[in-house]
Each structure stands twice: as C-alpha cells, then as structure tokens.
PDB file of C-alpha atoms and ligand atoms in Angstrom:
ATOM      1  CA  MET S   1     -35.364 -93.027 -76.588  1.00 96.00           C
ATOM      2  CA  ASN S   2     -35.395 -97.037 -76.621  1.00 96.00           C
ATOM      3  CA  ILE S   3     -35.899-100.154 -73.759  1.00 96.00           C
ATOM      4  CA  GLU S   4     -32.859-101.449 -74.494  1.00 94.00           C
ATOM      5  CA  PRO S   5     -33.039-105.836 -75.863  1.00 92.00           C
ATOM      6  CA  VAL S   6     -32.844-108.111 -73.759  1.00 91.00           C
ATOM      7  CA  ASN S   7     -30.429-110.642 -74.418  1.00 90.00           C
ATOM      8  CA  PRO S   8     -30.316-114.131 -73.722  1.00 95.00           C
ATOM      9  CA  SER S   9     -29.016-115.205 -69.743  1.00 97.00           C
ATOM     10  CA  THR S  10     -25.414-116.177 -70.492  1.00 97.00           C
ATOM     11  CA  LYS S  11     -22.777-119.304 -68.363  1.00 97.00           C
ATOM     12  CA  ASN S  12     -19.678-117.302 -66.997  1.00 95.00           C
ATOM     13  CA  PRO S  13     -16.759-119.219 -68.305  1.00 95.00           C
ATOM     14  CA  PRO S  14     -15.396-122.410 -66.552  1.00 96.00           C
ATOM     15  CA  GLU S  15     -11.281-120.127 -66.739  1.00 96.00           C
ATOM     16  CA  GLN S  16     -12.701-117.875 -64.728  1.00 97.00           C
ATOM     17  CA  PHE S  17     -15.455-119.121 -62.509  1.00 97.00           C
ATOM     18  CA  VAL S  18     -16.058-121.833 -60.487  1.00 97.00           C
ATOM     19  CA  GLY S  19     -19.325-123.443 -59.973  1.00 97.00           C
ATOM     20  CA  ASP S  20     -22.578-122.100 -61.892  1.00 98.00           C
ATOM     21  CA  VAL S  21     -22.703-118.222 -62.133  1.00 98.00           C
ATOM     22  CA  TRP S  22     -24.974-116.498 -64.376  1.00 98.00           C
ATOM     23  CA  LEU S  23     -24.377-112.738 -66.054  1.00 98.00           C
ATOM     24  CA  ASP S  24     -27.650-110.529 -67.321  1.00 97.00           C
ATOM     25  CA  MET S  25     -25.973-107.484 -69.150  1.00 96.00           C
ATOM     26  CA  ILE S  26     -28.261-104.645 -67.974  1.00 96.00           C
ATOM     27  CA  ALA S  27     -26.500-101.656 -69.619  1.00 96.00           C
ATOM     28  CA  VAL S  28     -23.424-101.494 -71.818  1.00 95.00           C
ATOM     29  CA  PRO S  29     -21.948 -98.459 -73.755  1.00 94.00           C
ATOM     30  CA  HIS S  30     -23.201 -97.262 -77.113  1.00 95.00           C
ATOM     31  CA  GLU S  31     -20.682 -94.407 -77.653  1.00 94.00           C
ATOM     32  CA  ASP S  32     -16.596 -93.787 -77.469  1.00 89.00           C
ATOM     33  CA  ARG S  33     -17.213 -91.962 -74.580  1.00 91.00           C
ATOM     34  CA  GLN S  34     -19.371 -94.162 -72.114  1.00 94.00           C
ATOM     35  CA  HIS S  35     -17.412 -96.553 -69.544  1.00 95.00           C
ATOM     36  CA  MET S  36     -20.367 -97.327 -67.773  1.00 96.00           C
ATOM     37  CA  THR S  37     -21.141-101.641 -67.161  1.00 96.00           C
ATOM     38  CA  VAL S  38     -23.831-102.701 -65.426  1.00 98.00           C
ATOM     39  CA  GLY S  39     -24.702-107.097 -65.384  1.00 98.00           C
ATOM     40  CA  LEU S  40     -26.926-108.678 -63.215  1.00 98.00           C
ATOM     41  CA  VAL S  41     -24.758-111.762 -61.328  1.00 98.00           C
ATOM     42  CA  ARG S  42     -26.090-115.326 -60.320  1.00 98.00           C
ATOM     43  CA  PHE S  43     -24.013-116.900 -58.317  1.00 98.00           C
ATOM     44  CA  ALA S  44     -25.217-120.960 -57.368  1.00 98.00           C
ATOM     45  CA  PRO S  45     -24.301-121.911 -53.619  1.00 97.00           C
ATOM     46  CA  GLY S  46     -20.390-121.663 -53.148  1.00 95.00           C
ATOM     47  CA  ALA S  47     -19.971-120.734 -56.359  1.00 98.00           C
ATOM     48  CA  ARG S  48     -17.271-117.846 -57.222  1.00 98.00           C
ATOM     49  CA  THR S  49     -15.016-115.903 -59.446  1.00 98.00           C
ATOM     50  CA  ALA S  50     -11.205-116.844 -60.010  1.00 98.00           C
ATOM     51  CA  TRP S  51      -8.483-113.805 -57.981  1.00 98.00           C
ATOM     52  CA  HIS S  52      -8.861-110.761 -60.362  1.00 98.00           C
ATOM     53  CA  SER S  53      -8.670-107.029 -60.375  1.00 98.00           C
ATOM     54  CA  HIS S  54     -10.728-104.246 -62.018  1.00 98.00           C
ATOM     55  CA  GLU S  55      -8.805-101.266 -63.647  1.00 97.00           C
ATOM     56  CA  ARG S  56     -11.502 -98.604 -62.512  1.00 97.00           C
ATOM     57  CA  GLY S  57     -12.389-100.232 -59.532  1.00 97.00           C
ATOM     58  CA  GLN S  58     -15.995-101.931 -58.671  1.00 98.00           C
ATOM     59  CA  TYR S  59     -19.299-101.545 -57.169  1.00 98.00           C
ATOM     60  CA  LEU S  60     -21.268-104.245 -55.863  1.00 98.00           C
ATOM     61  CA  TYR S  61     -24.384-104.628 -54.916  1.00 98.00           C
ATOM     62  CA  VAL S  62     -26.047-107.606 -52.899  1.00 98.00           C
ATOM     63  CA  THR S  63     -29.895-108.275 -54.366  1.00 98.00           C
ATOM     64  CA  GLN S  64     -30.536-111.384 -52.733  1.00 98.00           C
ATOM     65  CA  GLY S  65     -28.724-114.227 -50.704  1.00 98.00           C
ATOM     66  CA  ILE S  66     -25.233-114.164 -49.158  1.00 97.00           C
ATOM     67  CA  GLY S  67     -22.209-112.591 -50.820  1.00 97.00           C
ATOM     68  CA  ARG S  68     -18.658-113.507 -49.638  1.00 97.00           C
ATOM     69  CA  PHE S  69     -15.865-111.219 -50.828  1.00 98.00           C
ATOM     70  CA  GLY S  70     -11.615-111.877 -50.540  1.00 98.00           C
ATOM     71  CA  THR S  71      -9.004-110.094 -50.718  1.00 98.00           C
ATOM     72  CA  ARG S  72      -5.628-111.126 -51.376  1.00 97.00           C
ATOM     73  CA  ASP S  73      -4.574-109.954 -47.082  1.00 96.00           C
ATOM     74  CA  GLY S  74      -6.629-112.860 -45.853  1.00 95.00           C
ATOM     75  CA  GLN S  75      -9.271-110.157 -45.532  1.00 97.00           C
ATOM     76  CA  ILE S  76     -13.429-111.717 -46.524  1.00 98.00           C
ATOM     77  CA  VAL S  77     -16.498-109.854 -46.073  1.00 97.00           C
ATOM     78  CA  GLU S  78     -20.223-111.392 -45.719  1.00 97.00           C
ATOM     79  CA  VAL S  79     -22.169-108.688 -47.435  1.00 98.00           C
ATOM     80  CA  ARG S  80     -26.086-108.870 -47.360  1.00 98.00           C
ATOM     81  CA  PRO S  81     -29.102-108.138 -49.517  1.00 98.00           C
ATOM     82  CA  GLY S  82     -29.030-103.707 -49.735  1.00 98.00           C
ATOM     83  CA  GLN S  83     -25.095-103.604 -48.892  1.00 98.00           C
ATOM     84  CA  THR S  84     -23.429-102.658 -51.839  1.00 98.00           C
ATOM     85  CA  LEU S  85     -19.398-103.431 -51.661  1.00 98.00           C
ATOM     86  CA  TYR S  86     -16.603-101.377 -53.376  1.00 98.00           C
ATOM     87  CA  THR S  87     -13.103-102.273 -54.605  1.00 98.00           C
ATOM     88  CA  PRO S  88     -10.666-100.140 -55.713  1.00 98.00           C
ATOM     89  CA  PRO S  89      -8.879 -99.859 -58.763  1.00 97.00           C
ATOM     90  CA  GLY S  90      -6.581-102.958 -59.001  1.00 97.00           C
ATOM     91  CA  GLN S  91      -7.212-104.413 -56.052  1.00 98.00           C
ATOM     92  CA  GLU S  92      -7.385-108.061 -56.493  1.00 98.00           C
ATOM     93  CA  HIS S  93     -10.332-109.992 -55.082  1.00 98.00           C
ATOM     94  CA  TRP S  94     -13.254-112.805 -55.854  1.00 98.00           C
ATOM     95  CA  HIS S  95     -16.805-112.400 -55.399  1.00 97.00           C
ATOM     96  CA  ALA S  96     -18.757-115.969 -53.998  1.00 98.00           C
ATOM     97  CA  ALA S  97     -22.162-116.796 -52.764  1.00 98.00           C
ATOM     98  CA  ALA S  98     -21.720-118.109 -49.333  1.00 97.00           C
ATOM     99  CA  HIS S  99     -22.099-122.104 -48.763  1.00 96.00           C
ATOM    100  CA  GLY S 100     -25.746-123.017 -48.810  1.00 96.00           C
ATOM    101  CA  THR S 101     -27.624-120.245 -50.429  1.00 97.00           C
ATOM    102  CA  PHE S 102     -27.436-118.597 -54.119  1.00 98.00           C
ATOM    103  CA  MET S 103     -26.094-115.070 -53.924  1.00 98.00           C
ATOM    104  CA  GLU S 104     -26.926-112.208 -57.067  1.00 98.00           C
ATOM    105  CA  HIS S 105     -25.183-108.990 -57.517  1.00 98.00           C
ATOM    106  CA  ILE S 106     -25.700-105.637 -59.737  1.00 98.00           C
ATOM    107  CA  ALA S 107     -22.086-105.188 -60.695  1.00 98.00           C
ATOM    108  CA  MET S 108     -21.076-102.088 -61.467  1.00 98.00           C
ATOM    109  CA  THR S 109     -17.913-101.356 -63.135  1.00 97.00           C
ATOM    110  CA  GLU S 110     -16.447 -98.503 -65.656  1.00 96.00           C
ATOM    111  CA  ASN S 111     -14.445 -99.665 -68.527  1.00 95.00           C
ATOM    112  CA  GLY S 112     -10.609 -99.012 -68.945  1.00 91.00           C
ATOM    113  CA  ASP S 113      -9.881 -96.632 -72.209  1.00 86.00           C
ATOM    114  CA  GLU S 114      -9.423-100.100 -73.474  1.00 85.00           C
ATOM    115  CA  PRO S 115     -12.400-102.246 -72.934  1.00 81.00           C
ATOM    116  CA  LYS S 116     -10.744-105.457 -72.405  1.00 86.00           C
ATOM    117  CA  SER S 117      -7.791-103.730 -70.329  1.00 89.00           C
ATOM    118  CA  THR S 118     -11.169-103.370 -67.322  1.00 95.00           C
ATOM    119  CA  THR S 119     -10.881-106.658 -65.625  1.00 96.00           C
ATOM    120  CA  THR S 120      -7.120-108.852 -64.958  1.00 97.00           C
ATOM    121  CA  TRP S 121      -7.683-111.601 -64.401  1.00 97.00           C
ATOM    122  CA  ALA S 122      -5.336-115.042 -62.396  1.00 98.00           C
ATOM    123  CA  GLU S 123      -5.487-118.130 -60.158  1.00 98.00           C
ATOM    124  CA  HIS S 124      -8.850-120.040 -58.791  1.00 98.00           C
ATOM    125  CA  VAL S 125      -9.712-119.028 -55.557  1.00 97.00           C
ATOM    126  CA  THR S 126      -8.794-122.429 -53.234  1.00 96.00           C
ATOM    127  CA  ASP S 127     -11.360-123.607 -50.820  1.00 95.00           C
ATOM    128  CA  ASP S 128      -8.816-123.056 -47.775  1.00 95.00           C
ATOM    129  CA  GLN S 129      -9.079-119.517 -49.367  1.00 96.00           C
ATOM    130  CA  PHE S 130     -12.759-119.063 -49.973  1.00 96.00           C
ATOM    131  CA  ASN S 131     -13.114-120.773 -46.051  1.00 94.00           C
ATOM    132  CA  GLY S 132     -10.959-118.155 -44.979  1.00 92.00           C
ATOM    133  CA  ALA S 133      -8.401-121.210 -43.438  1.00 79.00           C
TER     134      ALA S 133
HETATM  135 MN1   MN W   1     -14.792-107.742 -59.023  1.00 55.39          MN
END
C-alpha cells in the first residue's frame, strides 16, 4: 500500500465550465479493471458546468455550500452538505454553485471501457436554465 501523491489543484477548462471551478483528483484507476474516479470539485458562486452526461452515471456528495443541479426536463434540485445527488447513465445534467455561495462536492464517477467516453459534453447552460426561468 501507499499514500497517493498529492497533485496541484487544476482549474477546469472554459470550454466546459463557466466561472471558477477547481478540481483535485482524490482517486484514479491504477490497473486495467479499475474504473472508479473520485474528485473534489470547488465552484465559485454561480459557477457551473456545461450540459453533459456520464456513460455509467455519477454520484455527487455535497460537502459545503449550496449545490444546484439541473436536467433537460427543467427540473432543478438544490443539494445541501451531507446529501448525495445521483445522475443515472446517459442523463444530461449540469452542476453549479447557487448564487451567493461557494459549493464543494465530491464527484464519484465510474469510467467507461474507453475512459474518454466516460463524459459526453454539450453546450453551456444559459442563465435562464440556471435560474429556472
Ligand atoms: Mn456530472
């Protein structure tokens, strides 16, 4: 066994995120049959992902702040620290910090057989979609 290396925090790219969103990887696969990835993600107030989906779904455990999560049917779910949001395989969604508060969550995602196909990205989330207008 070993203590895993600590890598510098990385800022998530503007093609897929609006506002400041920082990522620290907690766990990544080491061997062929391992699929689990876990990341600590910190969103500045109002920062959000673009629309996307995960081939094998995703679990999002909110640790700080107020999370805001939306789906294509217009549903928006507010998630508080200690709660876990689940998105099923293939369901398009976004993650965000509510206005006026930071939000931190632990993202648990199972890689696809091809890691590059784990997450499929689409367009950015509009202000109306974010606000539920
Ligand atoms: Mn997601």
